[in-house]
Structures are given as structure tokens and as C-alpha cells.
PDB file of C-alpha atoms in Angstrom:
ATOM      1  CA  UNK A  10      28.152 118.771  44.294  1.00 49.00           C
ATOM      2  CA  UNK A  11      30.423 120.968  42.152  1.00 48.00           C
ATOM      3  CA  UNK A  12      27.409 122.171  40.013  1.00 48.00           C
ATOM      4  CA  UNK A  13      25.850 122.818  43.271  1.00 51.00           C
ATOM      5  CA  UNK A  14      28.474 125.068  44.723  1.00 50.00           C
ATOM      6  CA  UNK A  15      28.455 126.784  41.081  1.00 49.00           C
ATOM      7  CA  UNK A  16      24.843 127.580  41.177  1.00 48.00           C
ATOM      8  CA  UNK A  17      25.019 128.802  44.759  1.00 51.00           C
ATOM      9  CA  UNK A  18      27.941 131.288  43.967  1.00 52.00           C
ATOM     10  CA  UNK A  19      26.249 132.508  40.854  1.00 51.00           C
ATOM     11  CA  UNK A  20      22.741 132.986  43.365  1.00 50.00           C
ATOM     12  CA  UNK A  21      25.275 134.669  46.141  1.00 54.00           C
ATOM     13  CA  UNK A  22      26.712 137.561  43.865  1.00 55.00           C
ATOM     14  CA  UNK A  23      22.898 138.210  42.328  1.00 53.00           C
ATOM     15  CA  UNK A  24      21.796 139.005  46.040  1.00 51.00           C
ATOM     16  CA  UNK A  25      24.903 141.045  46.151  1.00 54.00           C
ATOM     17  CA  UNK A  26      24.443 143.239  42.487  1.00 55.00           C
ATOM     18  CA  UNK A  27      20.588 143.805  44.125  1.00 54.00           C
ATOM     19  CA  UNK A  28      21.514 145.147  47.625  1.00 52.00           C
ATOM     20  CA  UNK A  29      24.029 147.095  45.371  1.00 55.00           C
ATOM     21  CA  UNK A  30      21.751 147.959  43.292  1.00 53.00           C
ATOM     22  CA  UNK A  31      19.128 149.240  45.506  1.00 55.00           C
ATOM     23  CA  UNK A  32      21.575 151.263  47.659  1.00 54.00           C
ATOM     24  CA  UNK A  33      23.333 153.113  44.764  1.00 54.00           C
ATOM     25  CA  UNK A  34      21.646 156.272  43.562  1.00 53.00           C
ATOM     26  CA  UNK A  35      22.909 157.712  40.557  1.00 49.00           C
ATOM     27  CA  UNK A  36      21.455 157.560  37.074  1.00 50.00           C
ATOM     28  CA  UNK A  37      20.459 154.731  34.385  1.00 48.00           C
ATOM     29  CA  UNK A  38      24.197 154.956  33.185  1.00 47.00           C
ATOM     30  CA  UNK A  39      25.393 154.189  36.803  1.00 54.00           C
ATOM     31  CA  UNK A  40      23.353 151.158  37.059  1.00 49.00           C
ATOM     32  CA  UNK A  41      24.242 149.959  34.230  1.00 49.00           C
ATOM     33  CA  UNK A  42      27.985 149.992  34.444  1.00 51.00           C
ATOM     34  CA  UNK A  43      27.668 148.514  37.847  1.00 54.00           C
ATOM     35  CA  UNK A  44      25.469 145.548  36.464  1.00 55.00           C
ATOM     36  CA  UNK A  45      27.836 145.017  33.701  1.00 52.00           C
ATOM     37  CA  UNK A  46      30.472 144.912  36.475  1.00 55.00           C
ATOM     38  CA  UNK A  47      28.778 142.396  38.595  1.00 60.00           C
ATOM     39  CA  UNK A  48      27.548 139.956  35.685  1.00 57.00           C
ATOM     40  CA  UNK A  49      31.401 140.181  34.502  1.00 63.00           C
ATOM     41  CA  UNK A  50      32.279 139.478  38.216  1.00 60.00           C
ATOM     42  CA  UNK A  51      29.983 136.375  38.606  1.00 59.00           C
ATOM     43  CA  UNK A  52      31.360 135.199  35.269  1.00 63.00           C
ATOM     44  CA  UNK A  53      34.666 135.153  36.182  1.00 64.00           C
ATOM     45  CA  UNK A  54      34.226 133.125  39.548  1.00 60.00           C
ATOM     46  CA  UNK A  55      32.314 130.899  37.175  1.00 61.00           C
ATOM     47  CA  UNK A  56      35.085 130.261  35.175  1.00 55.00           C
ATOM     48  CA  UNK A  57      37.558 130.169  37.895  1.00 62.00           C
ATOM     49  CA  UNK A  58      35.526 127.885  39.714  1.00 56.00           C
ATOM     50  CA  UNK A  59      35.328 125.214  36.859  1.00 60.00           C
ATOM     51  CA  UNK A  60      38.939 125.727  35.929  1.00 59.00           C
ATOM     52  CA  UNK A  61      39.762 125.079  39.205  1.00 62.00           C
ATOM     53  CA  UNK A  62      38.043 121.479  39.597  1.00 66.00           C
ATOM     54  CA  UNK A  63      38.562 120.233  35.724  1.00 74.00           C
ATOM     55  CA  UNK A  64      39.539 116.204  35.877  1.00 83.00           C
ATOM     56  CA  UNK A  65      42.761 115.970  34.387  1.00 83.00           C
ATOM     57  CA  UNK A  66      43.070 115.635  30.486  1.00 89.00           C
ATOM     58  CA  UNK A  67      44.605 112.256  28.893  1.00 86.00           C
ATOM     59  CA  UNK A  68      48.160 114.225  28.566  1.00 88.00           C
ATOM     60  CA  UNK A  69      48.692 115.055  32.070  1.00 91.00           C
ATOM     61  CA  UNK A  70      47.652 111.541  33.618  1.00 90.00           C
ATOM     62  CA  UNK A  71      50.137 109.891  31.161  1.00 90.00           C
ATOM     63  CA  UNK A  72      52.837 112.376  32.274  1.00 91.00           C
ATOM     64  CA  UNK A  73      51.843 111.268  35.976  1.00 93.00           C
ATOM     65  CA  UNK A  74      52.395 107.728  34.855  1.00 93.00           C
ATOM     66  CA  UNK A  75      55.208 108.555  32.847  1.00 95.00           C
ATOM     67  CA  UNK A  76      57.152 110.245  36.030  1.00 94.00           C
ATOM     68  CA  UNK A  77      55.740 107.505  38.624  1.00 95.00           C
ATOM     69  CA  UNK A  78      57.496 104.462  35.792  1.00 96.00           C
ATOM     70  CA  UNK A  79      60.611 106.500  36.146  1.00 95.00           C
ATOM     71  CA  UNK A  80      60.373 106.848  40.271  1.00 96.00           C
ATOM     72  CA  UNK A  81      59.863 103.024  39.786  1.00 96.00           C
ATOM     73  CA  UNK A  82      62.987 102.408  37.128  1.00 96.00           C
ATOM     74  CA  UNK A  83      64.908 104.238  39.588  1.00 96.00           C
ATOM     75  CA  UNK A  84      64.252 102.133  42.360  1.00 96.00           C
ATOM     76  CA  UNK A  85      64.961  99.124  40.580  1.00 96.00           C
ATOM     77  CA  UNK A  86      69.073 100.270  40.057  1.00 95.00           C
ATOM     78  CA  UNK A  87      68.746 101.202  43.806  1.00 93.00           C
ATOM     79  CA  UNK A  88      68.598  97.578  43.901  1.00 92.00           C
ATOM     80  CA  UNK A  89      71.178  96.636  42.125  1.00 93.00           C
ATOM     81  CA  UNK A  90      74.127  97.867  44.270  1.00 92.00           C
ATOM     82  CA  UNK A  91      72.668  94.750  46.646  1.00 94.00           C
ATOM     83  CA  UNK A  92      72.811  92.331  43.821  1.00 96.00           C
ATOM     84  CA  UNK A  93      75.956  89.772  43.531  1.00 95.00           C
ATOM     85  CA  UNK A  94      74.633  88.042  40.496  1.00 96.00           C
ATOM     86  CA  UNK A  95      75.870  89.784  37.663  1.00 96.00           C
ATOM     87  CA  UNK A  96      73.786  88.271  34.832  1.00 96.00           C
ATOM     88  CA  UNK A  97      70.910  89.717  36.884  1.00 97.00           C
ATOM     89  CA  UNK A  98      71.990  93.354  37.751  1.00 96.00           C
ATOM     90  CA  UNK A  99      73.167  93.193  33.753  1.00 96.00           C
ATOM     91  CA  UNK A 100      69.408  92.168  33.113  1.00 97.00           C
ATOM     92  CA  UNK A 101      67.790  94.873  35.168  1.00 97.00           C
ATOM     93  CA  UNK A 102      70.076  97.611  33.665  1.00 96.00           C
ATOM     94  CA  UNK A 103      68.675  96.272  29.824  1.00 97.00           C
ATOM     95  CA  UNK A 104      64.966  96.713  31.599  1.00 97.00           C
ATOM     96  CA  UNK A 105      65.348  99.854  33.418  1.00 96.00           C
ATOM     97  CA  UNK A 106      66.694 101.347  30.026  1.00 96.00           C
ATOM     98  CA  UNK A 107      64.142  99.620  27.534  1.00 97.00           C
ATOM     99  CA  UNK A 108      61.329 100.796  29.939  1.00 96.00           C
ATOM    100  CA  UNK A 109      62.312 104.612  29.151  1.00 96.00           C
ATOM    101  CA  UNK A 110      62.436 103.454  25.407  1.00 96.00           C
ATOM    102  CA  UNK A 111      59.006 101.716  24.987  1.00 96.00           C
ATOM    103  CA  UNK A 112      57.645 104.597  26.988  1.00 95.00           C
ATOM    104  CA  UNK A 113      59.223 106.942  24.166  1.00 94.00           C
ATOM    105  CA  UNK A 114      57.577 104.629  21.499  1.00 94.00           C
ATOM    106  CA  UNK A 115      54.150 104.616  22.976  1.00 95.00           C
ATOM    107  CA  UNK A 116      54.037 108.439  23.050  1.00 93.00           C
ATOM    108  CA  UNK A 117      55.903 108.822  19.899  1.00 92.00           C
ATOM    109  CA  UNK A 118      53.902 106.216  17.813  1.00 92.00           C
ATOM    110  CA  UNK A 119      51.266 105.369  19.535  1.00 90.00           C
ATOM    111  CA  UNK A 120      49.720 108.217  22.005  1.00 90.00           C
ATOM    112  CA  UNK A 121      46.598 106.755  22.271  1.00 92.00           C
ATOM    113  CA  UNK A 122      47.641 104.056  24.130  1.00 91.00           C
ATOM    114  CA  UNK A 123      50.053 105.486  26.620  1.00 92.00           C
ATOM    115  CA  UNK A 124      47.836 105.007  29.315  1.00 93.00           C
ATOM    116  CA  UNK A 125      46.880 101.527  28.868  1.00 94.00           C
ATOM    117  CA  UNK A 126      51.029 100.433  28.205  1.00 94.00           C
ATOM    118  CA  UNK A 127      52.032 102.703  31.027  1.00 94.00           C
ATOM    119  CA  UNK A 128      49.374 100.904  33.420  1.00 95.00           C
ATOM    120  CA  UNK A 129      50.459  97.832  32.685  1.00 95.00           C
ATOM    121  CA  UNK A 130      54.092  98.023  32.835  1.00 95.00           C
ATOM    122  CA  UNK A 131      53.758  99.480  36.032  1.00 94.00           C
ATOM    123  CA  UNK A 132      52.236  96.354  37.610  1.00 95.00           C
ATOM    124  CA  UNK A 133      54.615  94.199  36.092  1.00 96.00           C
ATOM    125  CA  UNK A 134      56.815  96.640  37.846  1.00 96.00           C
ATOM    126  CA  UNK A 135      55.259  96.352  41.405  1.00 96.00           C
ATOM    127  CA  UNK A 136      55.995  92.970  41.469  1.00 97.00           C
ATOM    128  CA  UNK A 137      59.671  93.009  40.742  1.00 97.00           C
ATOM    129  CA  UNK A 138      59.846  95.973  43.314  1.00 96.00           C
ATOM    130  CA  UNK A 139      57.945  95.013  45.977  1.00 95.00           C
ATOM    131  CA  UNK A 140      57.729  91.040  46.038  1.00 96.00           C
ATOM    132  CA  UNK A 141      60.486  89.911  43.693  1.00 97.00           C
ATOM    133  CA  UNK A 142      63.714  91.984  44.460  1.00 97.00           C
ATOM    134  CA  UNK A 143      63.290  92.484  47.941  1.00 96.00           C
ATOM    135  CA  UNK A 144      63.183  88.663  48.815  1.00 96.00           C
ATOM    136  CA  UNK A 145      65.928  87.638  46.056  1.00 97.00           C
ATOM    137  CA  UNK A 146      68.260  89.803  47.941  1.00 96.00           C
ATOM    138  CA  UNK A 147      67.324  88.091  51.858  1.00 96.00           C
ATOM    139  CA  UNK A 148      68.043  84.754  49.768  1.00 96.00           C
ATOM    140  CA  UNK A 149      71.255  85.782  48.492  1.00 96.00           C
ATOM    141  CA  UNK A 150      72.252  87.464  51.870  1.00 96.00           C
ATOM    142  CA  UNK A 151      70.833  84.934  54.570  1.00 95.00           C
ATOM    143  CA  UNK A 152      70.211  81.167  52.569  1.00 95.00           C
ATOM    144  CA  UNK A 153      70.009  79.340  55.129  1.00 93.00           C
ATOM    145  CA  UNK A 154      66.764  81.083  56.536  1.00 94.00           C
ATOM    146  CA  UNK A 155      65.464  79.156  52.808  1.00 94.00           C
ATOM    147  CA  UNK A 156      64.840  75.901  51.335  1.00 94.00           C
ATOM    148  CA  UNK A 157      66.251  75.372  47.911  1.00 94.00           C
ATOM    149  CA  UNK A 158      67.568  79.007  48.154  1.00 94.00           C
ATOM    150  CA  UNK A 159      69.255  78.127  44.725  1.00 94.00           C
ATOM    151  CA  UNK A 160      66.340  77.306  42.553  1.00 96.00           C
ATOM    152  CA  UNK A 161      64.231  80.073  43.766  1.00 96.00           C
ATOM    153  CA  UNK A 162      66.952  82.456  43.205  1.00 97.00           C
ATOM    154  CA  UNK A 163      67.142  81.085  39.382  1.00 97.00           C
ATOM    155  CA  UNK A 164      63.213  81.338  39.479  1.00 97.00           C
ATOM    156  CA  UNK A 165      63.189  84.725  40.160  1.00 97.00           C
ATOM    157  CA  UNK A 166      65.706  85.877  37.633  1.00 97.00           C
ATOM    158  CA  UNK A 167      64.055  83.658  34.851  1.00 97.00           C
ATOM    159  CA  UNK A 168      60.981  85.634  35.281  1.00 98.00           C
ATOM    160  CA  UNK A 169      62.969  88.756  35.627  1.00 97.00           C
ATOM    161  CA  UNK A 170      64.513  87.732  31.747  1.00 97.00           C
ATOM    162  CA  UNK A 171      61.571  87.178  30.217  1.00 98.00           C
ATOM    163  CA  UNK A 172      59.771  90.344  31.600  1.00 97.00           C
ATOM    164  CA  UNK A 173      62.855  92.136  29.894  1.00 97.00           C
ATOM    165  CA  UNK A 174      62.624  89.861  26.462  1.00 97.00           C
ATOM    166  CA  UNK A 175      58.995  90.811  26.519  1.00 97.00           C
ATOM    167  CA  UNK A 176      59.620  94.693  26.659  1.00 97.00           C
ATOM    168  CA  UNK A 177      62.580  94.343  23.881  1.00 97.00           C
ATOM    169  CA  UNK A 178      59.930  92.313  21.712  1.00 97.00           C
ATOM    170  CA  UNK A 179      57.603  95.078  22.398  1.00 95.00           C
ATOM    171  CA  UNK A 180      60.136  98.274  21.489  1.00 96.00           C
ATOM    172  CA  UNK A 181      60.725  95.728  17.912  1.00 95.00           C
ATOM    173  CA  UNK A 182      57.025  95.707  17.324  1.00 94.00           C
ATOM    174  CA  UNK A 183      56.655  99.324  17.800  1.00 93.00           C
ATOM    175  CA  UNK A 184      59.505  99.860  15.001  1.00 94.00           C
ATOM    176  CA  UNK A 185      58.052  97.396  12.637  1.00 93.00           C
ATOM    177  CA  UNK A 186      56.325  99.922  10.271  1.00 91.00           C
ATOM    178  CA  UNK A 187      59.279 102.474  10.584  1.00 92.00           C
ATOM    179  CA  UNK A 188      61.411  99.663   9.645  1.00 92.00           C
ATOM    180  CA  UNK A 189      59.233  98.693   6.575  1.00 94.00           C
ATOM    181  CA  UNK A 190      59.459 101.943   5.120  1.00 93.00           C
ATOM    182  CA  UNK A 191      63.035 102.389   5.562  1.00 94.00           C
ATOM    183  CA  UNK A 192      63.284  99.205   3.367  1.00 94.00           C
ATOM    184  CA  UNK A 193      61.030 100.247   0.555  1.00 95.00           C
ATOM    185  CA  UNK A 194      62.488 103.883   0.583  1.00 95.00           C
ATOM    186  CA  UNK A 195      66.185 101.772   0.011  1.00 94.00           C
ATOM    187  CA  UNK A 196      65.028  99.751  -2.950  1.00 94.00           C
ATOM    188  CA  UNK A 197      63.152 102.635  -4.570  1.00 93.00           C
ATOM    189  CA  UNK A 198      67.019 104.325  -4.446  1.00 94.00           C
ATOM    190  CA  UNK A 199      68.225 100.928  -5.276  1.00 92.00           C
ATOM    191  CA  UNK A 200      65.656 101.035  -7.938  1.00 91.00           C
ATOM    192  CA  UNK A 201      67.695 103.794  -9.937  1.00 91.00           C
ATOM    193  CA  UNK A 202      70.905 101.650 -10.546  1.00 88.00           C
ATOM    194  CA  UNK A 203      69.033 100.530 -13.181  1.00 85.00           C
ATOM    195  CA  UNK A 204      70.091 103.972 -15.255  1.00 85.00           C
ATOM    196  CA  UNK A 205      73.680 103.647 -13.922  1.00 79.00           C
ATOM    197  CA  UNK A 206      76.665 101.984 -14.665  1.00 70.00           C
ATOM    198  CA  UNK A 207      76.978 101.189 -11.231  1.00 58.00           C
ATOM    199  CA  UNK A 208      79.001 104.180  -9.760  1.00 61.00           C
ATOM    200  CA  UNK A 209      76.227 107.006 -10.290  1.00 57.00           C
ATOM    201  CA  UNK A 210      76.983 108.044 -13.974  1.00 56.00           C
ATOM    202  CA  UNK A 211      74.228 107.815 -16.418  1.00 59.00           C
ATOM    203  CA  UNK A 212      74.546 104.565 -18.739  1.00 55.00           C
ATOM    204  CA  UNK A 213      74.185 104.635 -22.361  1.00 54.00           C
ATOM    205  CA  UNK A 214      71.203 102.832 -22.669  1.00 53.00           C
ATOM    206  CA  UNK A 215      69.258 106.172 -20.381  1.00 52.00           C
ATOM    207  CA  UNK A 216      70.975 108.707 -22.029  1.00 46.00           C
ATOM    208  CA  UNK A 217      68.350 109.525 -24.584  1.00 50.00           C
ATOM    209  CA  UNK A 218      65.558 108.969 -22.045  1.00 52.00           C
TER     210      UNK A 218
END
């Protein structure tokens, strides 16, 4: 359909440069300088036209995602105002703020996959908000509308906690190789006590190396 609409356009302004064309006396130099108008005219409705339906790139549909996982972070402390447990609220605050982390990772060490993490965390997400949250809070308010309001209460939150040890264990993988060279860069420093007496002056035994 687009490449349709492109050819049409390009067909429209070539009737157009001929009835020009036709109607404009002058000499060769004339026509010329209006056909070099008209093909720079048709090019640049071309381009327009294209750069006008281009699909998004990978970068701006994982800054989409990226703002949507925020809307949805912030929605989840709206919650917490509602919340009398404290061991929960104290658990959503650790996920709400090792959501923004992970998403930091991903982009920072691993770009390529931004889309795919971001995609998944929000559906993990969706259920908290939409099925979780909402009904924990009607339990907590009105429990006798539920049987064994209690243990579904504790249900929910359990699943809640591991969602949130599951994004910390995530942020620790993503720091793994960071960490690894941070520990070989130490011992190669380390390494040079070896020519010290211990407080950073030059032992006898390396003083003629």
C-alpha cells in the first residue's frame, strides 16, 4: 500500500512537470531549470513520504518499553499507600527500584536484549498490577467476603518475594563479568607487593631489578 501511494505521487508530479512543461515557452535553459526543479520536487516528497511511515528502529521501541515499565513501577507504589502489611509494601519498594536497575543493566550491558527483558518483565508486571494487588488489597480490607483470606494473602506475597529475588538474582548475573574483572585487576595490584616491603617502598631484593 505504501509503495503504492509512493509510485502514484511520483506518477502525479510527472503529469504535473509535462502540463508545465508544455505550457512554458522560453528557451532550452528554461526547461531545463524547471525539470531540474520538478525532479528535485518529486524527490523530496519521496523522501518525505518514506520518512514519514519508517517502522520504528530497535532504540525507540525499547525506550517505549522502557517509559511504559516505569508508568507500570509507578503504579505499583500507588499501591502501596493501601497496603497494611509492611513486609509487603517493603518488598514492592526493593522491586519497583531493582526494576529501574536491571533495566539500566540490560541497556548498559546488554542492548541487544532490551527488548526481550523489557517484554518480559512487563508481563510479570501485569499480573501483580492487574490480578495480584488489586484483590490482595479487597482481602485485607473486606475478609470476610473470602475463604481462608489469610493464606491467600501469604500466597500472594510469596509470589510477590520471589518475583523480587528473581530480579535481584538477575541485576547479580548481569554484574558477574564486571565483578570478575574487578577481582583480577586487585590481585594484579596485589601482585606487586611482591617488590615491597609491605608499605609501598621498594625491597632490597628489587632494587637492582
Amino acid at each position: 500500500m505504501r509503495r503504492r501511494a509512493g509510485f502514484f505521487l511520483v506518477f502525479l508530479m510527472g503529469v504535473v512537470m509535462g502540463l508545465l512543461l508544455s505550457f512554458v515557452g522560453g528557451s532550452g535553459f528554461t526547461f531545463a531549470a524547471l525539470g531540474v526543479v520538478m525532479v528535485m520536487a518529486v524527490s523530496t516528497s519521496i523522501w518525505i513520504f518514506r520518512r514519514r511511515h519508517l517502522p520504528p528502529s530497535y532504540d525507540e521501541l525499547a525506550q517505549e518499553l522502557f517509559v511504559n515499565i516505569k508508568h507500570d513501577v509507578n503504579n505499583i507504589q500507588g499501591y502501596m499507600s493501601s497496603i497494611k502489611n509492611w513486609q509487603l509494601r517493603q518488598q514492592l519498594e526493593l522491586i519497583c527500584e531493582d526494576i529501574l536497575v536491571l533495566m539500566d543493566k540490560v541497556a548498559e550491558k546488554a542492548p541487544e536484549s532490551r527488548l526481550t527483558t523489557g517484554k518480559f518483565i512487563r508481563g510479570y508486571l501485569d499480573f501483580i498490577l492487574s490480578d495480584i494487588l488489586p484483590q490482595y488489597v479487597e482481602m485485607q480490607d473486606t475478609p470476610r467476603y473470602y475463604d481462608l483470606t489469610e493464606d491467600k494473602m501469604e500466597e500472594g506475597f510469596q509470589a510477590i518475594r520471589i518475583f523480587g529475588t528473581f530480579l535481584h538474582n538477575r541485576i547479580v548475573e548481569l554484574e558477574l563479568a564486571d565483578d570478575m574483572r574487578y577481582a583480577v585487576a586487585i590481585e594484579m595490584l596485589k601482585s606487586l607487593n611482591a617488590y615491597t616491603n609491605g608499605n609501598g617502598v621498594k625491597s632490597q631484593s628489587a632494587v637492582g631489578q
